[in-house]
PDB file of C-alpha atoms in Angstrom:
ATOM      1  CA  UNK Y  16       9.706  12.347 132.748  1.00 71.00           C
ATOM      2  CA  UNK Y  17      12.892  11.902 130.764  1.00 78.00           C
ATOM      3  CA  UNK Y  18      16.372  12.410 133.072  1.00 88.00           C
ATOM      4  CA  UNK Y  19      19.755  12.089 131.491  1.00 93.00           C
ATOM      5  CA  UNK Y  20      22.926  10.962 133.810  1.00 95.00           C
ATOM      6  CA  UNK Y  21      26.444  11.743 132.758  1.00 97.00           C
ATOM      7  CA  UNK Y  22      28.243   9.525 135.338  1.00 96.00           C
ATOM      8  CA  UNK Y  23      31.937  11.352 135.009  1.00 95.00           C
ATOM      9  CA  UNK Y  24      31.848  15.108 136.348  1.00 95.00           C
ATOM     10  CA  UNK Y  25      35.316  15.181 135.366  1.00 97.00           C
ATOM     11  CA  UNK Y  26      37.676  12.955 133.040  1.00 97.00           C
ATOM     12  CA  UNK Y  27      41.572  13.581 132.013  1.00 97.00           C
ATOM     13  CA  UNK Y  28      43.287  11.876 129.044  1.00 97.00           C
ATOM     14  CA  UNK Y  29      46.317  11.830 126.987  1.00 97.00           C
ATOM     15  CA  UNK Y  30      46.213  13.857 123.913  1.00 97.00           C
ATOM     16  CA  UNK Y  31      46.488  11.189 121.318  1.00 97.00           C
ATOM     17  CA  UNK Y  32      44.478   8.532 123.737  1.00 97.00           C
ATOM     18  CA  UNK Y  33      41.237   7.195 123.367  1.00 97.00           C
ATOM     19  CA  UNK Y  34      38.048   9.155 124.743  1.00 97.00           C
ATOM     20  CA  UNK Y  35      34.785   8.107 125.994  1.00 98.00           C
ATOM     21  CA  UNK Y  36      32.329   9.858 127.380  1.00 98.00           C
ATOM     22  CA  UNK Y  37      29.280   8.220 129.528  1.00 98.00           C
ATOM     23  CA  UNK Y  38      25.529   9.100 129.073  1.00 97.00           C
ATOM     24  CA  UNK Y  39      22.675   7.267 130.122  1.00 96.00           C
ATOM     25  CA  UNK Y  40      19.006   8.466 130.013  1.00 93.00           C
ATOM     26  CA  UNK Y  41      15.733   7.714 131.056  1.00 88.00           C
ATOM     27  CA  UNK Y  42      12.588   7.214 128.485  1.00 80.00           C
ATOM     28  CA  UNK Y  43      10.071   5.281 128.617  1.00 72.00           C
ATOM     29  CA  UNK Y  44      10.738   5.058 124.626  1.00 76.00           C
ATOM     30  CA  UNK Y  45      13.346   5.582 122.003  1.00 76.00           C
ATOM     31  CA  UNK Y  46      14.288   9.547 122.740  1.00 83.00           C
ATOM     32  CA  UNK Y  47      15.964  12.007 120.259  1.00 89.00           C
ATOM     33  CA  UNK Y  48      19.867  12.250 122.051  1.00 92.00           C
ATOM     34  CA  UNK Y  49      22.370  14.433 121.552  1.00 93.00           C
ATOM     35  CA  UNK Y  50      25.829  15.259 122.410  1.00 97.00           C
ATOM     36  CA  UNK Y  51      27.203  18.894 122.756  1.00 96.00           C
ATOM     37  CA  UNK Y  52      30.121  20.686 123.504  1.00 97.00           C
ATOM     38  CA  UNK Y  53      31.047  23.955 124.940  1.00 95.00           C
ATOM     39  CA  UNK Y  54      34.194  26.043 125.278  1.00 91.00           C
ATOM     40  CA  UNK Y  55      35.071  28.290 127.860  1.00 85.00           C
ATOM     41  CA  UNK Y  56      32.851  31.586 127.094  1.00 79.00           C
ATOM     42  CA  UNK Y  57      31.355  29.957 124.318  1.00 83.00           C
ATOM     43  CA  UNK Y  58      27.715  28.574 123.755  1.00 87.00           C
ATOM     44  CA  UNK Y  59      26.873  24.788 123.008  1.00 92.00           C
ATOM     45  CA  UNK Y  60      27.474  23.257 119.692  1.00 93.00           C
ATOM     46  CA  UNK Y  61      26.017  20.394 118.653  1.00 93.00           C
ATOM     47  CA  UNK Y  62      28.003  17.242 117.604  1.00 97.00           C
ATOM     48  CA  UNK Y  63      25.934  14.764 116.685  1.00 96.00           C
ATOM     49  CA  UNK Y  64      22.476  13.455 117.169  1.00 93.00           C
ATOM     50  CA  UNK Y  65      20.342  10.056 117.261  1.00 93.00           C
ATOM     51  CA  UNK Y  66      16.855   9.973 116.382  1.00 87.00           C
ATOM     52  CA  UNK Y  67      16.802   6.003 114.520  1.00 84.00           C
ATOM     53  CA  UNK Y  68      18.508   3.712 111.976  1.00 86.00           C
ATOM     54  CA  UNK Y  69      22.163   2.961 112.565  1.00 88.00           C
ATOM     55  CA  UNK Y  70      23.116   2.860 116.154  1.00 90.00           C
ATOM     56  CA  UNK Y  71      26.124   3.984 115.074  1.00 96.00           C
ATOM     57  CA  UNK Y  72      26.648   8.007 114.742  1.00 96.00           C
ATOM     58  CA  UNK Y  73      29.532   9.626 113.554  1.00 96.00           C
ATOM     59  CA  UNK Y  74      29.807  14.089 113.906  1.00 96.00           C
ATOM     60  CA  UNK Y  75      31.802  16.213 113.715  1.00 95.00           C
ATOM     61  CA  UNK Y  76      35.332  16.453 114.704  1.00 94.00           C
ATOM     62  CA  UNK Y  77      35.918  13.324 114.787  1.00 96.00           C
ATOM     63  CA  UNK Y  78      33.519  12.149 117.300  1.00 97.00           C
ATOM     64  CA  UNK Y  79      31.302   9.201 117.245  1.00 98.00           C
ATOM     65  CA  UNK Y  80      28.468   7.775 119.135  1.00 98.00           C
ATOM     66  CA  UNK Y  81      27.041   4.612 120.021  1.00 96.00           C
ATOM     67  CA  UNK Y  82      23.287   3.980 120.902  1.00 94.00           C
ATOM     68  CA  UNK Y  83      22.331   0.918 123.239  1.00 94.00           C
ATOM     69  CA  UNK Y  84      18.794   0.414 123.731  1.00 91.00           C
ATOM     70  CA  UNK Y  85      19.574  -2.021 126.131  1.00 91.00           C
ATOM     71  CA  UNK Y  86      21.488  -0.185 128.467  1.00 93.00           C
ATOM     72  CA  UNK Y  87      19.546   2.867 128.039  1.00 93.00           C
ATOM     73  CA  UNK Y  88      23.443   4.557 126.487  1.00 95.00           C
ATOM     74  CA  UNK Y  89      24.304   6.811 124.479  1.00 97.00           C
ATOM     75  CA  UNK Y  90      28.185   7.181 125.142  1.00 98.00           C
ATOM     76  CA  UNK Y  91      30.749   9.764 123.314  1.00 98.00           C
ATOM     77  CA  UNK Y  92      33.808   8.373 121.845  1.00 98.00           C
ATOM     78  CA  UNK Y  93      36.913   9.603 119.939  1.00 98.00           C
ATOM     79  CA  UNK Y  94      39.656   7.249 118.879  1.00 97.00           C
ATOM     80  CA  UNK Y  95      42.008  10.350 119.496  1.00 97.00           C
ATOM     81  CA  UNK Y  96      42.107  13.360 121.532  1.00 97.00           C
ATOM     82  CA  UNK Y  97      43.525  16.783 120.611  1.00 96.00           C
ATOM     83  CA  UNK Y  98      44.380  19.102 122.933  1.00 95.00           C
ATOM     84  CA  UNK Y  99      41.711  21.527 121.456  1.00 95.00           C
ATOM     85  CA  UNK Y 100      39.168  19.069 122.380  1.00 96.00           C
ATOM     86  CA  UNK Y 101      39.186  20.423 126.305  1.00 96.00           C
ATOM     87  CA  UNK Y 102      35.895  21.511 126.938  1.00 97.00           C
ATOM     88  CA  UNK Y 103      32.733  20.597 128.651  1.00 96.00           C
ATOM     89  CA  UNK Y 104      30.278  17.887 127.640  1.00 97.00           C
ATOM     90  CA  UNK Y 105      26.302  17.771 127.231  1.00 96.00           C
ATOM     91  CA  UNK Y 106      23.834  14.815 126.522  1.00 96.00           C
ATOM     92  CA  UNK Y 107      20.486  15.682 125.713  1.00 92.00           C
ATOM     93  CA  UNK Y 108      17.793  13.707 125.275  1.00 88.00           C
ATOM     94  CA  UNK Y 109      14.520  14.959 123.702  1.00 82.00           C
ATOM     95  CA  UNK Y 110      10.834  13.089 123.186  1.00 71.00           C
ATOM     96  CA  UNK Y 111      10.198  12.402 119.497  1.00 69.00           C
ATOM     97  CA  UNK Y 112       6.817  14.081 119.822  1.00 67.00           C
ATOM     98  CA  UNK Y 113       8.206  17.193 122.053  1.00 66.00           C
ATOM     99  CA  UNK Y 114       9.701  20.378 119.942  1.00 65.00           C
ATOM    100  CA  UNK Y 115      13.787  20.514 120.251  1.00 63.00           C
ATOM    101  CA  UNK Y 116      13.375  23.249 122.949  1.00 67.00           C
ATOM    102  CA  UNK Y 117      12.273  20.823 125.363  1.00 74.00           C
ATOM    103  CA  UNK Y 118      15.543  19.329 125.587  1.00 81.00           C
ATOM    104  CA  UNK Y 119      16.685  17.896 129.104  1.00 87.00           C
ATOM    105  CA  UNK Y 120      20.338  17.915 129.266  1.00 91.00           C
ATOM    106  CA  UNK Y 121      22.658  16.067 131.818  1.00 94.00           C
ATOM    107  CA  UNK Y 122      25.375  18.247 134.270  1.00 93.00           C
ATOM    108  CA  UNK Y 123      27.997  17.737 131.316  1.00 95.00           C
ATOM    109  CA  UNK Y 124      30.935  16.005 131.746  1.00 97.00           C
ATOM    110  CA  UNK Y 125      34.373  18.473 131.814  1.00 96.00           C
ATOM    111  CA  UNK Y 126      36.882  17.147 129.276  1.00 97.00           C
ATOM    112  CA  UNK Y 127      40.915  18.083 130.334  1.00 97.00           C
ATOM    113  CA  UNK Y 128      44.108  17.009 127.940  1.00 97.00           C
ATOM    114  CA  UNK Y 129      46.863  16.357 129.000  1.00 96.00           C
ATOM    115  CA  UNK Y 130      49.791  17.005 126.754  1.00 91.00           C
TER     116      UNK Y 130
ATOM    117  CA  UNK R  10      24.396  32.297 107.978  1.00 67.00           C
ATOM    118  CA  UNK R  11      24.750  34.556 110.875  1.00 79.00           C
ATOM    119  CA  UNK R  12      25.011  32.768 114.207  1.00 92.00           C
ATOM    120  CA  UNK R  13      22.512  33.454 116.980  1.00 96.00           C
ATOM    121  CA  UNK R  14      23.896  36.428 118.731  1.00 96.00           C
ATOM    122  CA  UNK R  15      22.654  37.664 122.616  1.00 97.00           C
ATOM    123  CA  UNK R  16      23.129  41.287 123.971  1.00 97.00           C
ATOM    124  CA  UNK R  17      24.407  42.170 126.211  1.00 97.00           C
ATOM    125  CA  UNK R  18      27.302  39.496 126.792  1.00 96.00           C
ATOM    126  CA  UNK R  19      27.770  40.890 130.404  1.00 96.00           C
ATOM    127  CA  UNK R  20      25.495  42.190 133.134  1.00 96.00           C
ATOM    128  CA  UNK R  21      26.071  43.328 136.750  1.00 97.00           C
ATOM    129  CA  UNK R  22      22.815  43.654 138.447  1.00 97.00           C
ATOM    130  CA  UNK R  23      22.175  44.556 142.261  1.00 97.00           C
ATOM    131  CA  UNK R  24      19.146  42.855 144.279  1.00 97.00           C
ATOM    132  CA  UNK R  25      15.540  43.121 143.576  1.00 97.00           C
ATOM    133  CA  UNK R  26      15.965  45.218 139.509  1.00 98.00           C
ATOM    134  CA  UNK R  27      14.918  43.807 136.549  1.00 98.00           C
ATOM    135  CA  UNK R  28      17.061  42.562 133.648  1.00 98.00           C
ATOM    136  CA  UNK R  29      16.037  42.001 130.258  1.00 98.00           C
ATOM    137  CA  UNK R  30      17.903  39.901 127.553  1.00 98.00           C
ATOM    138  CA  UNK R  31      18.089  39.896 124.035  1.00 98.00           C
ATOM    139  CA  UNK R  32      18.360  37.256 121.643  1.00 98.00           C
ATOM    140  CA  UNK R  33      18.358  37.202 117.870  1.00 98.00           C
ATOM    141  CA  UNK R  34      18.136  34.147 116.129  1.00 97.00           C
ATOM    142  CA  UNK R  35      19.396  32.610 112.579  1.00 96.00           C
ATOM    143  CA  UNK R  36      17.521  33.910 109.686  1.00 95.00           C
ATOM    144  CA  UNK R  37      14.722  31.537 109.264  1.00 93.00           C
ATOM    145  CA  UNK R  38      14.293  30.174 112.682  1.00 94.00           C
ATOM    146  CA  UNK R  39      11.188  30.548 114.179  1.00 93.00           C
ATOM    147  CA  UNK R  40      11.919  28.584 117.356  1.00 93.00           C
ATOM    148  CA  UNK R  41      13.768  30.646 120.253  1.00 95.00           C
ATOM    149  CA  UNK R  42      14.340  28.216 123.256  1.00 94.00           C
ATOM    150  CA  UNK R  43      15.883  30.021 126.363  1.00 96.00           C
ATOM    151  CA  UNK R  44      18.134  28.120 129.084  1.00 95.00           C
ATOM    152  CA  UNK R  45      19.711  28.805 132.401  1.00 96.00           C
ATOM    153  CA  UNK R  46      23.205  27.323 133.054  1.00 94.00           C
ATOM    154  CA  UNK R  47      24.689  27.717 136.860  1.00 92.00           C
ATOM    155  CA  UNK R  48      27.538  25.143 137.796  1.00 86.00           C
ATOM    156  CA  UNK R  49      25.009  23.902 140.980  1.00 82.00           C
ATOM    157  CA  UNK R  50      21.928  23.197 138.550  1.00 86.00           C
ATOM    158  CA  UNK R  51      23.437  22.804 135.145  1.00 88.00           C
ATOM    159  CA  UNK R  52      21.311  23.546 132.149  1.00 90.00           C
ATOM    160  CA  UNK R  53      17.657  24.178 133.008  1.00 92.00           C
ATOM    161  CA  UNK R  54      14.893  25.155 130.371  1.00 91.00           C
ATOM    162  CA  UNK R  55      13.079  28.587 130.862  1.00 94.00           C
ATOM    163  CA  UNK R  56      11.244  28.391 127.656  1.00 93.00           C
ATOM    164  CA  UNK R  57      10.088  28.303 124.023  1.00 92.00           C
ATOM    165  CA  UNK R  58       9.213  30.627 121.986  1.00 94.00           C
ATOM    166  CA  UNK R  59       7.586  29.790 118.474  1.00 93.00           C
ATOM    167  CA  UNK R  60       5.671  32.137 115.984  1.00 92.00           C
ATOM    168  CA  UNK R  61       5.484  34.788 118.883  1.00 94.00           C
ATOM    169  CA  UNK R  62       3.882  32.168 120.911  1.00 94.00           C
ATOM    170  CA  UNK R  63       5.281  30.833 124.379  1.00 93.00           C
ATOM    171  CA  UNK R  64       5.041  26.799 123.169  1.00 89.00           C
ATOM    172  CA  UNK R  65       6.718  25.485 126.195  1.00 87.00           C
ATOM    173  CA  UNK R  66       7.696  26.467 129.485  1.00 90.00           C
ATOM    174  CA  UNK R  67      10.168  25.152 132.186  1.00 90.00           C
ATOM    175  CA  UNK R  68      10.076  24.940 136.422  1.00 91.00           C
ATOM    176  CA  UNK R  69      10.862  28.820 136.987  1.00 95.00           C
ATOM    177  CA  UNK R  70       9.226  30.710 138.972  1.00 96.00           C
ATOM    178  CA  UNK R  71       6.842  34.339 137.452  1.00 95.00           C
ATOM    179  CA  UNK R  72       9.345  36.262 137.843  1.00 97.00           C
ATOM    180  CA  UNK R  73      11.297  34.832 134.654  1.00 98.00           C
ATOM    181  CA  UNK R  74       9.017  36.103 131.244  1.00 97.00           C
ATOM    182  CA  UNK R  75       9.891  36.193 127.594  1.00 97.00           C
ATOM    183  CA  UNK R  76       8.416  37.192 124.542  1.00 97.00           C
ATOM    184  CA  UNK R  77       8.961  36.971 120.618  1.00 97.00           C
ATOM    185  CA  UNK R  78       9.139  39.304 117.855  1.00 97.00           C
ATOM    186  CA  UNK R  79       7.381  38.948 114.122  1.00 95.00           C
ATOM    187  CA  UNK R  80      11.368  38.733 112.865  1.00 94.00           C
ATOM    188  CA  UNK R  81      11.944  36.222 115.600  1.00 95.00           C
ATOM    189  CA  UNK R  82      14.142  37.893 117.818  1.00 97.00           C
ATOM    190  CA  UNK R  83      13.364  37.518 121.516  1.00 98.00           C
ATOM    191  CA  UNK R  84      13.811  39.047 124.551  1.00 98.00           C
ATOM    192  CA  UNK R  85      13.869  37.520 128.096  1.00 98.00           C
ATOM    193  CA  UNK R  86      12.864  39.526 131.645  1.00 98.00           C
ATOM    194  CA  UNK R  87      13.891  38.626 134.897  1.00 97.00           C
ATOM    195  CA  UNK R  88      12.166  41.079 137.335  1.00 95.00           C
ATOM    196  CA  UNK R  89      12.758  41.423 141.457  1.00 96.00           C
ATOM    197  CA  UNK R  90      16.676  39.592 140.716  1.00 97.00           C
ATOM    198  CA  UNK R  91      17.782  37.467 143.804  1.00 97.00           C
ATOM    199  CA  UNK R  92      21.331  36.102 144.372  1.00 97.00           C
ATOM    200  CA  UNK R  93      20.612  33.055 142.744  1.00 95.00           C
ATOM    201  CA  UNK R  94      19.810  34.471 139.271  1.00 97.00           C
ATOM    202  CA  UNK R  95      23.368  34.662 138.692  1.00 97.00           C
ATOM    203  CA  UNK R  96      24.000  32.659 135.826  1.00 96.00           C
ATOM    204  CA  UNK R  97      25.081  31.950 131.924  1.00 96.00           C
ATOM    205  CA  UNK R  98      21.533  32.842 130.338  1.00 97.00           C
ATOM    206  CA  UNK R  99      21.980  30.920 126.433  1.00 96.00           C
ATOM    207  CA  UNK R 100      19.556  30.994 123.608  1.00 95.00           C
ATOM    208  CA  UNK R 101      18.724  28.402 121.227  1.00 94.00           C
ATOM    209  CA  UNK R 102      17.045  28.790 117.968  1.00 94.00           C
ATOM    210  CA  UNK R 103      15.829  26.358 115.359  1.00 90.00           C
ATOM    211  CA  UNK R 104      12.949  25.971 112.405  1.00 88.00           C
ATOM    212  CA  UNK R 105      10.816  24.614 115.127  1.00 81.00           C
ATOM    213  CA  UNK R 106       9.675  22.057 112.764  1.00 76.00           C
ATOM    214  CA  UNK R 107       9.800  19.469 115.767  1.00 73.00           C
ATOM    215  CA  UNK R 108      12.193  17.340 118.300  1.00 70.00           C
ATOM    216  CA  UNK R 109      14.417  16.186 115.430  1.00 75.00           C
ATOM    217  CA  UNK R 110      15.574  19.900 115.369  1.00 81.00           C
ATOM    218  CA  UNK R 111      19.085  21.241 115.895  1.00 85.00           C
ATOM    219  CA  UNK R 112      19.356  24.186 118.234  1.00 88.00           C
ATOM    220  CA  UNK R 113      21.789  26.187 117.867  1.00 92.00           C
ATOM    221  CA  UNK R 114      22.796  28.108 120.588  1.00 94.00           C
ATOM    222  CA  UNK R 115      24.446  31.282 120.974  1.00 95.00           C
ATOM    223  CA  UNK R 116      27.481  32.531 123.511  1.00 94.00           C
ATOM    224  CA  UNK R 117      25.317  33.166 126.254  1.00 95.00           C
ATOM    225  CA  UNK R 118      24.759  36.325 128.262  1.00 97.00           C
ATOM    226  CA  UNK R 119      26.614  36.195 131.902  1.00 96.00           C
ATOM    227  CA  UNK R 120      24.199  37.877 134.709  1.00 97.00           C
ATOM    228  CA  UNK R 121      25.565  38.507 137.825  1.00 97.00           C
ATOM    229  CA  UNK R 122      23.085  39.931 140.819  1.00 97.00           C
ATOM    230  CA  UNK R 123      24.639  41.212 143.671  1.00 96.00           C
TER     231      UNK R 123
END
């Protein structure tokens, strides 16, 4: 069964300081990820996904993603963190053949900024 | 588009009555995935919901049910509550084409059972 880890329960940073966010999963092939984030009250949006191609992702807000088949990675990154970026984390990994419902998600990682 | 929306936001519950949920979906979505989010268990998957159809399911127990619509729109029952019910109950919907899908979830409904 597929398992996603998100190493960090809690990280603090700098506004204007780098970001990165961990997520490793667990698949016996090359899963569907995804990163989320949710606000306080707020339900998850999506900011990018993986399915193949360019390891590589870029979404939205500035956020970027890197995909590492070899350490079984899929970490978050921002060159620069705004204070409105506070908010809680989700990977996600789904199975290619699976619909998107079927998502397992990891316990999130909560963002603070520091001003 | 309109976003998903759930009613009602909030709900205060006391032991052992039943609670159900609404969610409506964007326009076009046929895929209605519900989740459970507690800060002890994180997100879990309830279910899936597709073409009025219950497509997948997750690890809860009977007393958690759903059902779908012809427009889509689903509703979620939780009967006998218990303590532990308490939670963020979010909705998901997508074209349910397949896993490359984006869900889109909506703000969530808060239970609370005491």
């Amino acid at each position: 069964a597929q398992s996603v880890t998100q190493p960090d329960i809690h990280i603090t940073v700098s506004e204007g300081a780098s970001l990165e966010l961990r997520c490793n999963y667990s698949y016996g092939a090359t899963p569907y990820l995804f990163w989320y984030v949710q606000s306080p009250g707020q339900g998850l949006q999506l900011l990018l996904k993986y399915f193949s191609g360019d390891t590589l992702v870029q979404g939205i807000k500035g956020f970027e993603a890197e995909f590492k088949r070899s350490q079984s990675s899929f970490n978050l990154r921002k060159p620069s963190v705004h204070w409105s970026d506070a908010a809680e984390y989700f990977c996600a990994v789904g199975h290619p053949n699976t619909n998107a419902g079927k998502s397992t998600f990891g316990d999130g990682t909560t963002l603070t900024v520091k001003p | 588009k309109a976003g998903v929306t759930q009613t009602p936001r909030y709900l205060i519950k006391t032991r052992g009555q039943q609670v159900t949920l609404s969610c409506s979906p964007i326009s076009g979505h046929r895929s209605v995935s519900w989740y459970q989010q507690t800060p002890g268990q994180g997100l879990q998957f309830l279910f899936e919901y597709f073409s009025e159809t219950q497509r997948n399911k997750g690890n809860f127990p009977g007393r958690f049910s759903g059902r779908q619509f012809s427009n889509s729109r689903s509703e979620m029952n939780v009967s006998t509550l218990e303590l532990g019910d308490s939670a963020l109950y979010l909705c998901a919907s997508s074209p349910g084409t397949g896993g490359q899908d984006t869900q889109y979830f909506g703000p969530g409904t808060r239970l609370t059972v005491l």
